[in-house]
Coordinates of C-alpha atoms in Angstrom, one line a residue:
Chain A
M1154 CA 101.1 126.2 76.7
S1155 CA 101.5 127.3 80.3
L1156 CA 100.7 125.3 83.4
V1157 CA 97.7 127.5 84.1
S1158 CA 96.2 127.6 80.6
E1159 CA 96.6 123.9 80.1
G1160 CA 94.8 123.2 83.3
A1161 CA 92.1 125.6 82.4
D1162 CA 91.7 123.9 79.0
L1163 CA 91.4 120.5 80.4
R1164 CA 88.7 121.4 82.8
G1165 CA 86.6 123.7 80.6
S1166 CA 85.2 127.0 81.6
V1167 CA 82.8 128.1 84.3
P1168 CA 79.3 128.5 83.0
A1169 CA 78.7 132.2 82.6
G1170 CA 75.7 134.4 82.0
P1171 CA 75.6 136.8 79.1
G1172 CA 78.8 138.8 79.3
I1173 CA 79.4 138.0 83.0
A1174 CA 81.6 135.2 84.3
C1175 CA 79.7 134.0 87.4
A1176 CA 80.9 130.9 89.3
E1177 CA 78.6 129.0 91.5
P1178 CA 79.3 129.7 95.1
S1179 CA 81.5 127.0 96.6
L1180 CA 80.1 124.1 98.6
A1181 CA 83.6 123.0 99.5
S1182 CA 84.0 122.0 103.2
V1183 CA 87.2 122.2 105.3
G1184 CA 87.4 118.4 104.8
D1185 CA 87.5 118.8 101.1
Y1186 CA 90.4 121.1 101.3
L1187 CA 92.2 118.7 103.7
A1188 CA 91.5 115.9 101.2
L1189 CA 93.2 118.0 98.5
M1190 CA 96.4 117.8 100.6
K1191 CA 96.5 114.0 100.3
P1192 CA 96.8 113.4 104.1
R1193 CA 98.0 109.8 103.8
V1194 CA 100.9 110.8 101.5
M1195 CA 101.5 113.7 103.8
S1196 CA 101.8 111.5 106.9
L1197 CA 104.5 109.4 105.2
V1198 CA 106.3 112.5 104.1
V1199 CA 106.2 113.9 107.7
F1200 CA 107.4 110.6 109.1
T1201 CA 110.4 110.3 106.8
A1202 CA 111.2 114.0 107.2
L1203 CA 111.0 113.6 111.0
T1204 CA 113.5 110.7 110.7
G1205 CA 115.9 112.9 108.6
L1206 CA 115.5 115.7 111.1
A1207 CA 116.0 113.5 114.2
V1208 CA 119.0 111.5 113.0
A1209 CA 120.9 114.5 111.9
P1210 CA 124.0 115.2 114.0
A1211 CA 122.8 118.7 115.1
H1212 CA 120.6 120.0 117.9
I1213 CA 117.5 121.7 116.8
H1214 CA 115.1 123.5 119.1
P1215 CA 111.8 121.6 119.3
V1216 CA 109.8 124.7 118.2
I1217 CA 112.1 125.1 115.2
G1218 CA 111.9 121.4 114.5
F1219 CA 108.1 121.5 114.7
T1220 CA 108.1 124.5 112.4
A1221 CA 110.3 122.6 109.9
L1222 CA 108.0 119.6 109.9
L1223 CA 104.9 121.8 109.6
C1224 CA 106.3 123.5 106.6
I1225 CA 107.3 120.2 105.0
A1226 CA 103.8 118.8 105.7
V1227 CA 102.1 121.9 104.2
G1228 CA 104.5 121.9 101.2
A1229 CA 103.6 118.2 100.6
G1230 CA 99.9 119.1 100.9
A1231 CA 100.4 122.0 98.4
A1232 CA 102.0 119.6 95.9
G1233 CA 99.1 117.2 96.4
A1234 CA 96.6 120.0 95.8
L1235 CA 98.4 121.1 92.6
N1236 CA 98.5 117.4 91.5
M1237 CA 94.7 117.1 92.0
W1238 CA 94.1 120.4 90.1
Y1239 CA 96.0 119.2 87.1
D1240 CA 94.9 115.5 87.2
A1241 CA 91.2 116.1 87.8
D1242 CA 90.3 114.8 84.3
I1243 CA 92.1 111.5 84.8
D1244 CA 91.1 111.2 88.4
A1245 CA 87.5 111.3 87.3
R1246 CA 88.1 108.2 85.2
M1247 CA 89.8 106.1 87.8
V1248 CA 87.9 104.2 90.5
R1249 CA 90.6 104.8 93.1
T1250 CA 90.5 108.6 92.6
A1251 CA 87.0 109.4 91.3
R1252 CA 85.8 110.6 94.7
R1253 CA 88.4 113.2 95.1
P1254 CA 87.1 116.8 95.7
V1255 CA 87.8 118.2 92.2
P1256 CA 86.4 115.4 90.0
M1257 CA 83.4 115.3 92.4
G1258 CA 82.8 119.0 91.8
R1259 CA 83.0 120.0 95.4
V1260 CA 86.1 122.1 94.9
Q1261 CA 86.5 124.1 91.7
P1262 CA 89.8 123.6 89.7
G1263 CA 90.7 127.2 90.2
E1264 CA 90.2 126.9 94.0
A1265 CA 92.5 123.9 94.1
L1266 CA 95.1 125.7 92.1
A1267 CA 95.0 128.8 94.3
F1268 CA 95.0 126.7 97.4
G1269 CA 98.1 124.8 96.3
L1270 CA 100.0 127.8 95.2
T1271 CA 99.2 129.7 98.4
L1272 CA 100.3 126.8 100.6
A1273 CA 103.4 126.3 98.6
G1274 CA 104.4 129.9 98.9
F1275 CA 103.8 130.0 102.6
A1276 CA 105.5 126.8 103.3
V1277 CA 108.7 127.6 101.4
A1278 CA 108.9 131.2 102.7
T1279 CA 108.3 130.2 106.3
L1280 CA 110.8 127.3 106.2
G1281 CA 113.4 129.7 104.7
L1282 CA 112.8 132.6 107.0
M1283 CA 112.5 130.6 110.2
V1284 CA 114.6 127.5 109.7
S1285 CA 117.0 127.2 106.8
W1286 CA 117.2 128.4 103.2
V1287 CA 118.9 125.1 102.1
A1288 CA 115.8 123.2 103.4
A1289 CA 113.5 125.8 101.8
A1290 CA 115.2 125.4 98.5
L1291 CA 114.9 121.7 98.7
L1292 CA 111.2 121.9 99.6
A1293 CA 110.6 124.3 96.7
F1294 CA 112.3 121.9 94.3
T1295 CA 110.4 119.0 95.7
I1296 CA 107.0 120.8 95.1
F1297 CA 108.1 121.8 91.6
F1298 CA 109.3 118.2 90.9
Y1299 CA 106.0 116.6 92.0
A1300 CA 103.7 119.2 90.6
V1301 CA 105.4 120.0 87.3
V1302 CA 108.1 117.3 86.5
Y1303 CA 106.0 114.3 87.6
T1304 CA 102.4 115.5 87.3
V1305 CA 102.6 117.6 84.1
W1306 CA 105.6 116.2 82.2
L1307 CA 106.0 112.6 83.1
K1308 CA 102.8 111.0 84.4
R1309 CA 100.9 111.1 81.0
A1310 CA 104.0 110.7 78.9
T1311 CA 106.2 107.8 80.0
P1312 CA 106.0 104.5 81.9
Q1313 CA 109.0 105.7 83.8
N1314 CA 106.8 108.3 85.4
I1315 CA 106.9 106.9 88.9
V1316 CA 110.6 105.9 88.7
I1317 CA 111.7 109.5 88.0
G1318 CA 108.8 111.1 89.8
G1319 CA 109.5 109.0 92.8
A1320 CA 112.4 111.3 93.6
A1321 CA 109.8 113.8 94.8
G1322 CA 108.7 111.4 97.5
A1323 CA 112.3 110.6 98.4
F1324 CA 113.4 114.2 99.2
P1325 CA 111.7 114.7 102.6
P1326 CA 114.4 113.0 104.7
M1327 CA 116.9 115.3 103.0
I1328 CA 114.8 118.3 103.8
G1329 CA 114.5 117.2 107.4
W1330 CA 118.3 116.7 107.6
A1331 CA 119.0 120.1 105.9
A1332 CA 116.5 121.8 108.3
A1333 CA 118.6 120.5 111.3
T1334 CA 122.1 120.9 109.9
G1335 CA 121.8 123.6 107.1
S1336 CA 123.7 121.2 104.8
L1337 CA 123.6 117.8 103.2
S1338 CA 125.9 114.7 103.4
L1339 CA 126.0 111.0 102.5
E1340 CA 123.5 109.9 105.2
P1341 CA 120.4 111.7 103.9
V1342 CA 121.4 110.7 100.4
L1343 CA 121.2 107.1 101.5
L1344 CA 117.8 107.7 102.9
F1345 CA 116.8 109.3 99.6
L1346 CA 118.0 106.3 97.6
I1347 CA 116.1 103.9 99.8
I1348 CA 112.8 105.7 99.1
F1349 CA 113.7 106.3 95.5
F1350 CA 114.2 102.6 94.8
W1351 CA 111.3 101.6 97.0
T1352 CA 108.8 103.6 94.9
P1353 CA 108.8 101.5 91.7
P1354 CA 108.0 98.1 93.3
H1355 CA 105.5 99.8 95.6
F1356 CA 103.6 101.5 92.8
W1357 CA 103.9 98.8 90.2
A1358 CA 102.6 96.3 92.7
L1359 CA 99.5 98.5 92.9
A1360 CA 99.4 99.1 89.1
L1361 CA 99.5 95.3 88.5
Y1362 CA 96.0 94.9 90.0
R1363 CA 94.8 98.3 88.9
T1364 CA 95.9 98.0 85.3
D1365 CA 92.4 98.4 83.8
D1366 CA 91.9 101.6 85.9
Y1367 CA 95.1 103.2 84.6
A1368 CA 94.4 102.0 81.0
R1369 CA 90.9 103.6 81.2
A1370 CA 92.4 106.9 82.3
G1371 CA 95.1 106.8 79.6
V1372 CA 98.0 106.8 82.1
P1373 CA 100.9 104.9 80.6
M1374 CA 101.8 102.9 83.7
L1375 CA 104.3 100.1 83.1
P1376 CA 101.7 97.2 83.1
V1377 CA 99.6 99.2 80.6
V1378 CA 102.5 99.9 78.2
A1379 CA 105.0 97.1 78.6
G1380 CA 102.6 94.4 79.9
D1381 CA 102.2 92.2 82.9
A1382 CA 105.3 90.0 82.6
A1383 CA 107.7 92.9 82.0
T1384 CA 106.3 94.8 85.0
R1385 CA 106.8 91.8 87.3
R1386 CA 110.4 91.5 86.1
Q1387 CA 111.0 95.1 86.9
V1388 CA 109.4 94.8 90.3
L1389 CA 111.8 92.0 91.1
L1390 CA 114.8 93.9 89.7
Y1391 CA 114.0 97.1 91.7
T1392 CA 113.4 95.1 94.9
A1393 CA 116.8 93.4 94.4
I1394 CA 118.4 96.9 94.2
M1395 CA 116.4 98.3 97.0
V1396 CA 117.1 95.6 99.6
P1397 CA 120.9 96.2 99.7
L1398 CA 120.3 99.9 99.8
G1399 CA 118.0 99.4 102.7
L1400 CA 121.0 97.8 104.5
S1401 CA 123.4 100.6 103.5
P1402 CA 122.9 102.8 106.6
W1403 CA 124.1 99.9 108.6
T1404 CA 127.0 98.9 106.2
F1405 CA 128.1 102.5 106.1
G1406 CA 128.1 102.6 110.0
F1407 CA 125.4 105.2 110.1
A1408 CA 122.9 102.8 111.8
G1409 CA 123.3 100.1 114.4
L1410 CA 122.7 96.3 114.7
L1411 CA 119.0 96.7 115.4
Y1412 CA 118.5 98.6 112.2
G1413 CA 120.7 96.1 110.2
A1414 CA 118.8 93.1 111.5
T1415 CA 115.4 94.8 110.8
A1416 CA 116.5 95.8 107.3
A1417 CA 117.8 92.3 106.5
L1418 CA 114.7 90.6 107.8
A1419 CA 112.2 93.0 106.2
G1420 CA 114.3 93.0 103.0
A1421 CA 114.2 89.2 102.8
V1422 CA 110.4 89.3 103.1
M1423 CA 110.3 92.0 100.3
L1424 CA 112.4 89.7 98.1
V1425 CA 110.2 86.7 98.7
L1426 CA 107.1 88.7 98.0
A1427 CA 108.6 90.2 94.8
W1428 CA 109.6 86.7 93.7
Q1429 CA 106.0 85.6 94.2
V1430 CA 104.8 88.6 92.2
Y1431 CA 107.3 87.6 89.4
N1432 CA 105.8 84.1 89.3
E1433 CA 102.2 85.2 89.5
R1434 CA 100.0 85.6 86.4
R1435 CA 96.8 87.5 85.9
P1436 CA 94.0 87.4 86.9
A1437 CA 95.6 86.3 90.2
D1438 CA 96.6 89.3 92.2
R1439 CA 97.2 88.1 95.7
A1440 CA 101.0 88.4 95.5
S1441 CA 100.8 92.0 94.1
R1442 CA 98.4 93.0 96.9
N1443 CA 100.7 91.4 99.5
L1444 CA 103.8 93.2 98.1
F1445 CA 102.0 96.6 98.0
A1446 CA 100.8 96.3 101.6
F1447 CA 104.1 95.0 102.9
S1448 CA 106.1 97.6 101.1
I1449 CA 104.4 100.3 103.2
L1450 CA 105.3 98.4 106.4
Y1451 CA 108.8 97.9 105.1
L1452 CA 109.5 101.6 104.7
F1453 CA 107.8 102.4 108.0
L1454 CA 109.9 99.8 109.8
L1455 CA 113.2 101.0 108.4
F1456 CA 112.6 104.6 109.3
A1457 CA 111.0 103.9 112.6
V1458 CA 114.0 101.7 113.7
L1459 CA 116.4 104.4 112.5
L1460 CA 114.4 107.0 114.4
V1461 CA 114.5 105.0 117.6
E1462 CA 118.1 103.9 117.2
R1463 CA 119.8 107.1 116.0
G1464 CA 117.2 109.8 116.7
W1465 CA 115.5 111.0 119.8
G1466 CA 114.9 107.4 121.1
G1467 CA 118.7 106.8 120.7
S1468 CA 119.7 109.9 122.6
L1469 CA 117.2 109.1 125.4
L1470 CA 118.3 105.5 125.7
G1471 CA 122.0 106.1 125.1
W1472 CA 122.1 103.9 122.0
A1473 CA 124.7 106.0 120.1
V1474 CA 125.9 103.9 117.3
T1475 CA 128.7 105.6 115.5
Chain B
M799 CA 67.8 160.1 89.0
S800 CA 66.2 159.9 92.4
Q801 CA 65.5 156.2 91.8
V802 CA 69.2 155.7 91.3
L803 CA 70.1 157.6 94.4
D804 CA 67.5 155.7 96.5
F805 CA 69.0 152.4 95.2
A806 CA 72.6 153.5 95.9
M807 CA 71.7 154.5 99.5
D808 CA 69.7 151.4 100.2
D809 CA 71.8 148.5 101.7
K810 CA 69.2 145.9 100.9
R811 CA 69.2 145.3 97.2
P812 CA 66.5 143.1 95.6
D813 CA 67.3 139.4 95.9
E814 CA 67.6 138.9 92.2
D815 CA 70.4 141.4 92.0
G816 CA 73.1 139.4 93.8
V817 CA 74.3 135.9 94.5
V818 CA 72.0 134.3 97.0
L819 CA 73.6 131.5 99.0
S820 CA 71.7 128.4 99.9
E821 CA 71.9 127.2 103.5
A822 CA 74.4 124.5 102.6
Q823 CA 76.6 127.1 100.9
K824 CA 76.4 129.4 104.0
R825 CA 77.4 126.5 106.2
A826 CA 80.3 125.6 104.0
R827 CA 81.5 129.2 103.9
R828 CA 81.2 129.5 107.6
S829 CA 83.2 126.4 108.2
R830 CA 85.9 127.6 105.8
S831 CA 86.0 131.0 107.5
I832 CA 86.4 129.4 110.9
A833 CA 89.2 127.2 109.6
I834 CA 91.0 130.2 108.1
A835 CA 90.7 132.1 111.4
V836 CA 92.0 129.1 113.4
A837 CA 95.0 128.7 110.9
L838 CA 95.8 132.4 111.2
A839 CA 95.6 132.3 115.0
A840 CA 97.9 129.2 115.0
L841 CA 100.4 131.0 112.8
V842 CA 100.4 134.0 115.1
I843 CA 101.2 131.7 118.1
L844 CA 103.8 129.9 116.1
F845 CA 105.6 133.0 114.9
Y846 CA 105.5 134.4 118.5
A847 CA 107.0 131.2 119.8
I848 CA 109.7 131.2 117.1
T849 CA 110.5 134.8 118.0
L850 CA 110.9 133.8 121.6
V851 CA 113.2 130.9 120.7
K852 CA 115.4 132.7 118.3
G853 CA 115.5 136.0 120.2
P854 CA 116.4 139.3 118.6
G855 CA 118.3 137.6 115.7
V856 CA 115.1 135.9 114.5
L857 CA 115.8 136.9 110.9
N858 CA 119.5 136.2 111.1
R859 CA 120.2 132.7 109.8
P860 CA 123.0 131.1 107.9
L861 CA 122.5 130.1 104.3

């Protein structure tokens, strides 16, 4: 079954008159289309891509840099729209996602699909033509990875969905780096690995206190399939892998002392919170909520310090590190 | 036959013949049209700025 036909089957057909397919004129507002692009996810993508772009050892004209970030943002939005098109049926069954434009009926599934595909095409083509084909290829792969590999293949099939699918969220710094340099090296791979290993504890912390929601929607998140205790063990394990990776830009000489100190301190807090999650038992959920909230701050802190130290802040303040 | 011709030459078809938008649908369509126009204008400005920055070799870029 193709992507298009499966989506169409899931969502049913448009009510039609005798012999004529006639869709109700759309009531979708501009805000609904913006919501399709998952603006909160997009902001994190733009921020990590900006870091990759700014810390790369190459000069990029501000207009070209802005174009690259715009394309990455729009590409991320396109992936979000395609995800919402495909997942409308399970979104409708989850409290957290039930008010999204497609399950609410404000945007028709076909409109979301067309919107996502159009944005994806524009973003990849513009990034390739105006900035770099390496970056464009990475962006295209990222959209494919999120919309097809994660959303279609993994999300409903395996509890490892967010582990493998997390790669999609980890690519933006590599795209930013590739936009600036036209190539890839160890440094953006380290940034990729940090986000890749950050994703499981971040999402499983959320899933631990939203287990019923995921179970109702039939999404095989780890707490639903493997249970509470196994998930807490995995959260601790992935956090223990992530914290040294968070320090790796400093240990590899790619970041300075400020970054190293921040990564060590924030990493220690992550470990303490993950340990609390490991020792917590349902129905208590305070530790899970704390870890979920702090994990966002953790990633923001690491990339912000790197941006200041190595990126534009560094060049302004003369804090060259390597 | 003359009825068909009259109908074909008349811009205003009877209401029941077409899709009649409600006020809310008209407002939504208008806001979407404005957003598309703004996005297109922004793209024109962006491509113009890129052309200025990259100069004549705007489409020459290394793989």
